[in-house]
């Protein structure tokens, strides 16, 4: 894992220094992928008993008769062959230089597979060899998506928070700031709404807010709450949000099965009574979110489709200039 | 810890069966308090370097030259003497039978101390002897507050969620429900907004929603988001929320100090742009939340004051009948 941890550190440091880190992401993915296929057994684990039934694989690492499993992986969208993965990464990189609004089904599918395989390779490697670093897969997802989107939108401006300080620039907050004085540590991020990625276009107000979560769990409320604040603060609708996730699966070791943990009723409540997201994107779309009833309330699509949609949102956005 | 764990199970089971569990809570508190003072050292640990400077104590358990510490405790509101604690619990119980809207400063202070001492006794015992059960102190806080409030408001109706199913009783959700079928596990709580406590009065629509959190951390957004949904769903304002917490402290072992982790700017943003809470209550009010600038935006008061305020809110509420 030392090589992998070092590659991860290098990638993050390039990202933080705003230097090109996309190639480094791909290299890290390949290192994890190679280690997984060299040292573990990739095999069928069990089904998600939906309609249709979906089989899932896992990476299993056996040490002294004890087998530890990675999170579940969908074999139909995970690229298991390393040569095919490298070819697909290269093809995807070339695609990013074409305008994604013109992508067709095959290109959308390829993109979805590359993102899924990339994030799952790192996640499964950390599941098996570095369980303590629980936050690393999520961080990598953010870093990778920033790399991809920067390649796709070279003129866009990327940031990690929305400056809302000016919204609070009234007497009260100024007072609060002086209250806190020099002797009290300022642990508070009062100056912005912290999110994962915000993409803006030059000379245009607002932008697209992209919370990135491998799975949402109880944090599903955050993107809706943030969008609500943005709507209140900027009633002209200059900010829009898309939630981007990998999957909502959970290994059920006892029953040798896989669960998809979903809350469609809650999502519908949030979309209806909190704020509207422009869309929710998954590499492995949970079946209950793919249902027509859900799609009428909020579009749920593949991450491959996200790239095409983002190009469109930002285009519509720029006509507002 | 076996006696304590058993008492906790008994208390929760009484609560779940809607039987009187208040006496059982007090017994559990005394058991934890006795064990802490019999087996650990309760002593000054360090200061919160605010203005004024606040000294904090901890319970320290030394095993083979290694000392493990509990979370920080404020000695001026923690009742360290067991006889005084039992007397205070009894006095508080009697107080709950008087109308809290008429309580005076001494009664408010006593109530705050009893709640703080109760929750901290369980929390510190679990910190030292049952670190794995991270959720137990939070559950106890909820169970205790339900016990106190049921004693104080014998005619009120208590529940743990707000039925919002009817809000979604449109074609879409009915369809979604039939989509999910019998074969798919229903992991979703689509029928209500899950919170900690909801108090309603008989024959009155709406009520007071009381999220209870020992500390808020990144979950601070939830009560604001829930109130926003309630405002959207019931524009007549029939539901109001009060957030009830214990403290926002963190032990800084390296510097032998205590931090108060607060986000006044974020709370102000939420209160202004998400939804208004009626108030935020703490046993150990964080200094930055007590500032005048904050109080202008959202009232922050002691948990002792909560009882008096709740009586008032529910009274105003009932005049709307």
Coordinates of C-alpha atoms in Angstrom, one line a residue, chain A:
Chain A
X1 CA 0.0 0.0 0.0
X2 CA 3.0 2.3 0.4
X3 CA 3.2 3.1 -3.3
X4 CA -0.5 3.7 -3.4
X5 CA -0.5 6.0 -0.4
X6 CA 2.4 7.9 -1.8
X7 CA 0.6 8.3 -5.2
X8 CA -2.5 9.5 -3.3
X9 CA -0.5 12.1 -1.4
X10 CA 1.1 13.3 -4.7
X11 CA -2.3 13.5 -6.4
X12 CA -3.9 15.5 -3.6
X13 CA -0.9 17.8 -3.4
X14 CA -1.0 18.6 -7.1
X15 CA -4.8 19.2 -6.7
X16 CA -4.3 21.6 -3.8
X17 CA -1.6 23.5 -5.7
X18 CA -4.1 23.8 -8.6
X19 CA -1.7 21.9 -10.8
X20 CA -2.8 19.3 -13.4
X21 CA -3.5 16.1 -11.4
X22 CA -5.7 14.2 -13.8
X23 CA -2.9 11.9 -15.1
X24 CA -1.8 11.2 -11.6
X25 CA -5.4 10.1 -10.7
X26 CA -5.4 7.6 -13.5
X27 CA -2.0 6.2 -12.4
X28 CA -3.3 5.8 -8.9
X29 CA -6.4 3.9 -10.2
X30 CA -4.2 1.6 -12.2
X31 CA -2.0 0.9 -9.2
X32 CA -5.0 0.0 -7.0
X33 CA -6.5 -2.1 -9.8
X34 CA -3.3 -4.1 -10.3
X35 CA -2.9 -4.7 -6.6
X36 CA -6.5 -5.9 -6.3
X37 CA -6.2 -8.4 -9.1
X38 CA -2.8 -9.6 -8.1
X39 CA -3.5 -10.2 -4.4
X40 CA -7.3 -10.8 -4.0
X41 CA -10.0 -12.9 -5.5
X42 CA -12.6 -11.0 -7.6
X43 CA -15.7 -13.1 -7.6
X44 CA -19.5 -13.2 -7.4
X45 CA -20.8 -12.6 -3.9
X46 CA -24.6 -12.3 -4.0
X47 CA -27.6 -10.6 -5.5
X48 CA -29.5 -7.5 -4.9
X49 CA -33.0 -9.0 -4.9
X50 CA -34.6 -6.2 -6.9
X51 CA -36.4 -6.4 -10.2
X52 CA -34.4 -7.4 -12.2
X53 CA -32.2 -9.2 -9.8
X54 CA -28.6 -7.8 -9.9
X55 CA -25.5 -9.9 -9.2
X56 CA -22.7 -8.2 -7.4
X57 CA -19.0 -9.2 -7.1
X58 CA -16.5 -8.5 -4.3
X59 CA -12.7 -8.5 -3.8
X60 CA -11.9 -11.2 -1.2
X61 CA -8.7 -11.2 0.7
X62 CA -7.9 -14.4 2.6
X63 CA -5.4 -14.4 5.4
X64 CA -5.1 -17.5 7.5
X65 CA -8.5 -19.0 6.5
X66 CA -10.2 -15.7 7.3
X67 CA -11.7 -13.8 4.3
X68 CA -12.2 -10.1 4.4
X69 CA -14.5 -8.6 1.7
X70 CA -14.4 -5.2 -0.1
X71 CA -17.6 -3.3 -0.7
X72 CA -19.8 -4.8 -3.4
X73 CA -19.0 -4.1 -7.1
X74 CA -21.3 -4.3 -10.1
X75 CA -19.4 -6.4 -12.6
X76 CA -21.3 -5.1 -15.6
X77 CA -20.0 -1.6 -15.1
X78 CA -16.6 -2.4 -13.4
X79 CA -13.8 -2.9 -16.0
X80 CA -12.0 -5.9 -14.7
X81 CA -9.3 -6.2 -17.4
X82 CA -6.4 -3.8 -16.8
X83 CA -5.6 -3.4 -20.5
X84 CA -9.2 -2.5 -21.2
X85 CA -9.2 -0.1 -18.3
X86 CA -6.1 1.7 -19.6
X87 CA -7.6 1.9 -23.1
X88 CA -10.9 3.1 -21.7
X89 CA -9.2 5.8 -19.6
X90 CA -7.4 7.0 -22.7
X91 CA -10.5 7.0 -24.8
X92 CA -12.4 8.9 -22.0
X93 CA -9.6 11.5 -21.9
X94 CA -9.9 12.1 -25.6
X95 CA -13.7 12.3 -25.3
X96 CA -13.4 15.1 -22.7
X97 CA -11.8 17.2 -25.4
X98 CA -14.9 16.8 -27.6
X99 CA -18.0 18.8 -26.5
X100 CA -19.8 16.3 -24.2
X101 CA -23.2 17.8 -25.2
X102 CA -22.8 15.9 -28.4
X103 CA -21.9 12.5 -26.8
X104 CA -24.0 9.5 -27.7
X105 CA -25.1 6.5 -25.7
X106 CA -21.8 4.6 -26.2
X107 CA -19.7 7.5 -25.0
X108 CA -22.0 8.1 -22.0
X109 CA -21.7 4.4 -21.1
X110 CA -17.9 4.4 -21.4
X111 CA -17.6 7.5 -19.2
X112 CA -19.8 6.0 -16.5
X113 CA -17.7 2.8 -16.5
X114 CA -14.4 4.7 -16.2
X115 CA -15.6 6.8 -13.3
X116 CA -17.1 3.7 -11.5
X117 CA -14.0 1.6 -12.1
X118 CA -11.7 4.4 -10.9
X119 CA -13.6 5.1 -7.7
X120 CA -14.3 1.5 -6.9
X121 CA -10.6 0.5 -7.4
X122 CA -9.4 2.9 -4.8
X123 CA -12.4 2.3 -2.5
X124 CA -11.9 -1.5 -2.5
X125 CA -8.2 -1.3 -2.1
X126 CA -8.7 1.0 1.0
X127 CA -11.5 -1.4 2.3
X128 CA -9.0 -4.3 2.3
X129 CA -5.6 -2.8 3.2
X130 CA -6.3 0.6 4.9
X131 CA -9.6 0.4 6.7
X132 CA -8.6 3.1 9.0
X133 CA -8.5 5.8 6.2
X134 CA -12.3 5.8 5.9
X135 CA -12.3 9.3 4.3
X136 CA -9.8 8.6 1.5
X137 CA -12.2 7.1 -1.1
X138 CA -14.5 10.1 -0.7
X139 CA -11.6 12.5 -1.1
X140 CA -10.4 10.7 -4.2
X141 CA -13.9 10.9 -5.7
X142 CA -13.8 14.7 -5.3
X143 CA -10.2 15.0 -6.6
X144 CA -10.9 12.7 -9.6
X145 CA -14.1 14.6 -10.6
X146 CA -12.4 17.9 -10.3
X147 CA -9.6 16.5 -12.6
X148 CA -12.1 15.2 -15.2
X149 CA -14.3 18.4 -15.1
X150 CA -11.2 20.7 -15.4
X151 CA -10.1 18.8 -18.5
X152 CA -13.7 19.0 -19.9
X153 CA -14.2 22.7 -19.1
X154 CA -10.8 24.3 -19.4
X155 CA -12.3 27.8 -19.2
X156 CA -14.4 27.3 -16.1
X157 CA -13.5 28.5 -12.7
X158 CA -13.4 25.8 -9.9
X159 CA -13.9 26.5 -6.2
X160 CA -14.8 24.6 -3.1
X161 CA -17.2 27.0 -1.5
X162 CA -19.6 29.8 -2.2
X163 CA -18.7 33.1 -0.6
X164 CA -21.7 34.1 1.4
X165 CA -19.9 36.4 3.8
X166 CA -21.4 39.4 2.0
X167 CA -24.9 38.1 2.8
X168 CA -24.1 38.5 6.5
X169 CA -22.2 41.7 6.2
X170 CA -24.6 43.4 8.4
X171 CA -24.0 45.0 11.7
X172 CA -24.8 41.8 13.6
X173 CA -22.1 39.7 12.1
X174 CA -19.4 42.4 12.2
X175 CA -20.2 42.7 15.8
X176 CA -20.0 38.9 16.3
X177 CA -16.6 38.9 14.6
X178 CA -15.3 41.5 16.9
X179 CA -16.8 39.7 19.9
X180 CA -14.8 36.6 19.2
X181 CA -11.6 38.6 19.6
X182 CA -8.1 37.5 19.1
X183 CA -7.9 35.2 22.1
X184 CA -10.7 32.9 20.8
X185 CA -9.9 30.5 18.1
X186 CA -12.0 31.1 15.0
X187 CA -13.1 27.5 14.3
X188 CA -16.0 28.8 12.2
X189 CA -16.3 29.0 8.5
X190 CA -18.7 31.9 8.4
X191 CA -17.4 33.1 5.1
X192 CA -18.9 30.6 2.8
X193 CA -21.1 27.6 2.2
X194 CA -18.7 24.7 2.1
X195 CA -19.5 22.1 -0.5
X196 CA -17.4 19.8 -2.8
X197 CA -17.1 21.5 -6.1
X198 CA -18.5 24.7 -7.6
X199 CA -18.1 25.4 -11.3
X200 CA -18.6 28.9 -12.6
X201 CA -18.0 30.5 -16.0
X202 CA -15.9 33.6 -16.3
X203 CA -17.8 36.9 -16.1
X204 CA -21.0 35.1 -15.1
X205 CA -22.6 35.2 -11.6
X206 CA -23.5 32.0 -9.9
X207 CA -22.7 28.5 -11.2
X208 CA -23.3 24.8 -10.6
X209 CA -22.8 23.3 -7.2
X210 CA -21.7 19.7 -7.2
X211 CA -21.8 17.8 -3.9
X212 CA -20.0 14.5 -4.4
X213 CA -20.7 11.6 -2.1
X214 CA -19.8 8.0 -2.7
X215 CA -23.0 7.1 -0.8
X216 CA -25.4 9.6 0.8
X217 CA -26.8 7.9 3.9
X218 CA -28.0 10.4 6.5
X219 CA -26.1 13.2 4.7
X220 CA -28.7 13.3 1.9
X221 CA -30.3 16.4 3.4
X222 CA -27.2 18.6 2.9
X223 CA -27.4 19.3 -0.9
X224 CA -31.1 20.2 -0.6
X225 CA -30.5 22.5 2.4
X226 CA -27.6 24.2 0.7
X227 CA -29.6 24.7 -2.5
X228 CA -32.4 26.2 -0.4
X229 CA -30.0 28.7 1.2
X230 CA -28.7 29.6 -2.3
X231 CA -32.3 30.1 -3.5
X232 CA -33.0 32.4 -0.6
X233 CA -29.8 34.3 -0.9
X234 CA -30.0 34.6 -4.7
X235 CA -33.6 34.4 -5.8
X236 CA -32.5 34.9 -9.4
X237 CA -31.6 31.2 -9.5
X238 CA -27.9 31.8 -10.4
X239 CA -26.9 28.7 -8.5
X240 CA -28.0 25.2 -9.3
X241 CA -27.1 21.9 -7.7
X242 CA -26.5 18.4 -9.0
X243 CA -25.8 15.6 -6.5
X244 CA -23.3 13.1 -7.8
X245 CA -22.8 9.7 -6.1
X246 CA -21.4 6.3 -6.9
X247 CA -23.9 3.8 -5.4
X248 CA -26.1 3.1 -2.3
X249 CA -25.1 -0.5 -1.8
X250 CA -24.3 -2.4 1.4
X251 CA -22.9 -5.9 1.8
X252 CA -25.1 -8.2 3.7
X253 CA -22.6 -10.8 4.8
X254 CA -25.1 -12.9 6.8
X255 CA -27.4 -13.5 3.9
X256 CA -24.7 -13.4 1.2
X257 CA -26.7 -10.6 -0.5
X258 CA -26.4 -6.9 -1.4
X259 CA -28.8 -4.2 -0.2
X260 CA -29.5 -0.9 -1.9
X261 CA -30.2 1.5 0.9
X262 CA -32.6 4.1 -0.5
X263 CA -35.0 6.7 0.8
X264 CA -37.2 7.7 -2.2
X265 CA -40.0 9.2 0.0
X266 CA -37.5 11.4 1.9
X267 CA -35.9 12.5 -1.4
X268 CA -39.3 13.4 -2.8
X269 CA -40.1 15.4 0.4
X270 CA -36.8 17.3 0.2
X271 CA -37.3 18.0 -3.5
X272 CA -40.8 19.2 -3.0
X273 CA -40.5 21.1 0.3
X274 CA -36.8 22.0 0.7
X275 CA -35.3 22.9 -2.7
X276 CA -35.1 21.4 -6.1
X277 CA -31.9 19.8 -7.3
X278 CA -31.3 19.8 -11.0
X279 CA -30.6 16.1 -11.0
X280 CA -29.1 13.2 -9.0
X281 CA -26.4 11.1 -10.7
X282 CA -25.1 7.7 -9.8
X283 CA -22.7 5.3 -11.5
X284 CA -24.7 2.4 -10.1
X285 CA -28.3 3.9 -10.1
X286 CA -30.3 2.4 -7.2
X287 CA -33.4 0.7 -8.7
X288 CA -35.9 2.5 -6.5
X289 CA -34.5 5.8 -7.7
X290 CA -34.7 4.8 -11.3
X291 CA -38.5 4.2 -11.0
X292 CA -40.7 6.4 -13.2
X293 CA -42.5 7.8 -10.1
X294 CA -39.2 9.2 -8.8
X295 CA -38.0 10.5 -12.2
X296 CA -41.1 12.7 -12.4
X297 CA -40.0 14.5 -9.2
X298 CA -36.2 14.6 -9.7
X299 CA -34.2 13.3 -12.7
X300 CA -31.9 10.4 -11.6
X301 CA -29.4 9.5 -14.3
X302 CA -25.9 7.9 -14.8
X303 CA -22.7 9.8 -14.0
X304 CA -21.9 9.3 -17.7
X305 CA -25.0 11.4 -18.5
X306 CA -23.8 14.1 -16.0
X307 CA -21.0 15.2 -18.3
X308 CA -23.4 15.8 -21.2
X309 CA -25.9 17.5 -18.8
X310 CA -23.3 19.8 -17.2
X311 CA -22.2 21.0 -20.6
X312 CA -25.9 21.9 -21.3
X313 CA -26.5 23.6 -17.9
X314 CA -23.4 25.7 -18.3
X315 CA -24.4 26.5 -21.8
X316 CA -27.9 27.7 -20.8
X317 CA -26.2 29.5 -18.0
X318 CA -23.9 31.4 -20.3
X319 CA -26.8 32.6 -22.5
X320 CA -28.0 34.5 -19.4
X321 CA -24.9 36.6 -19.7

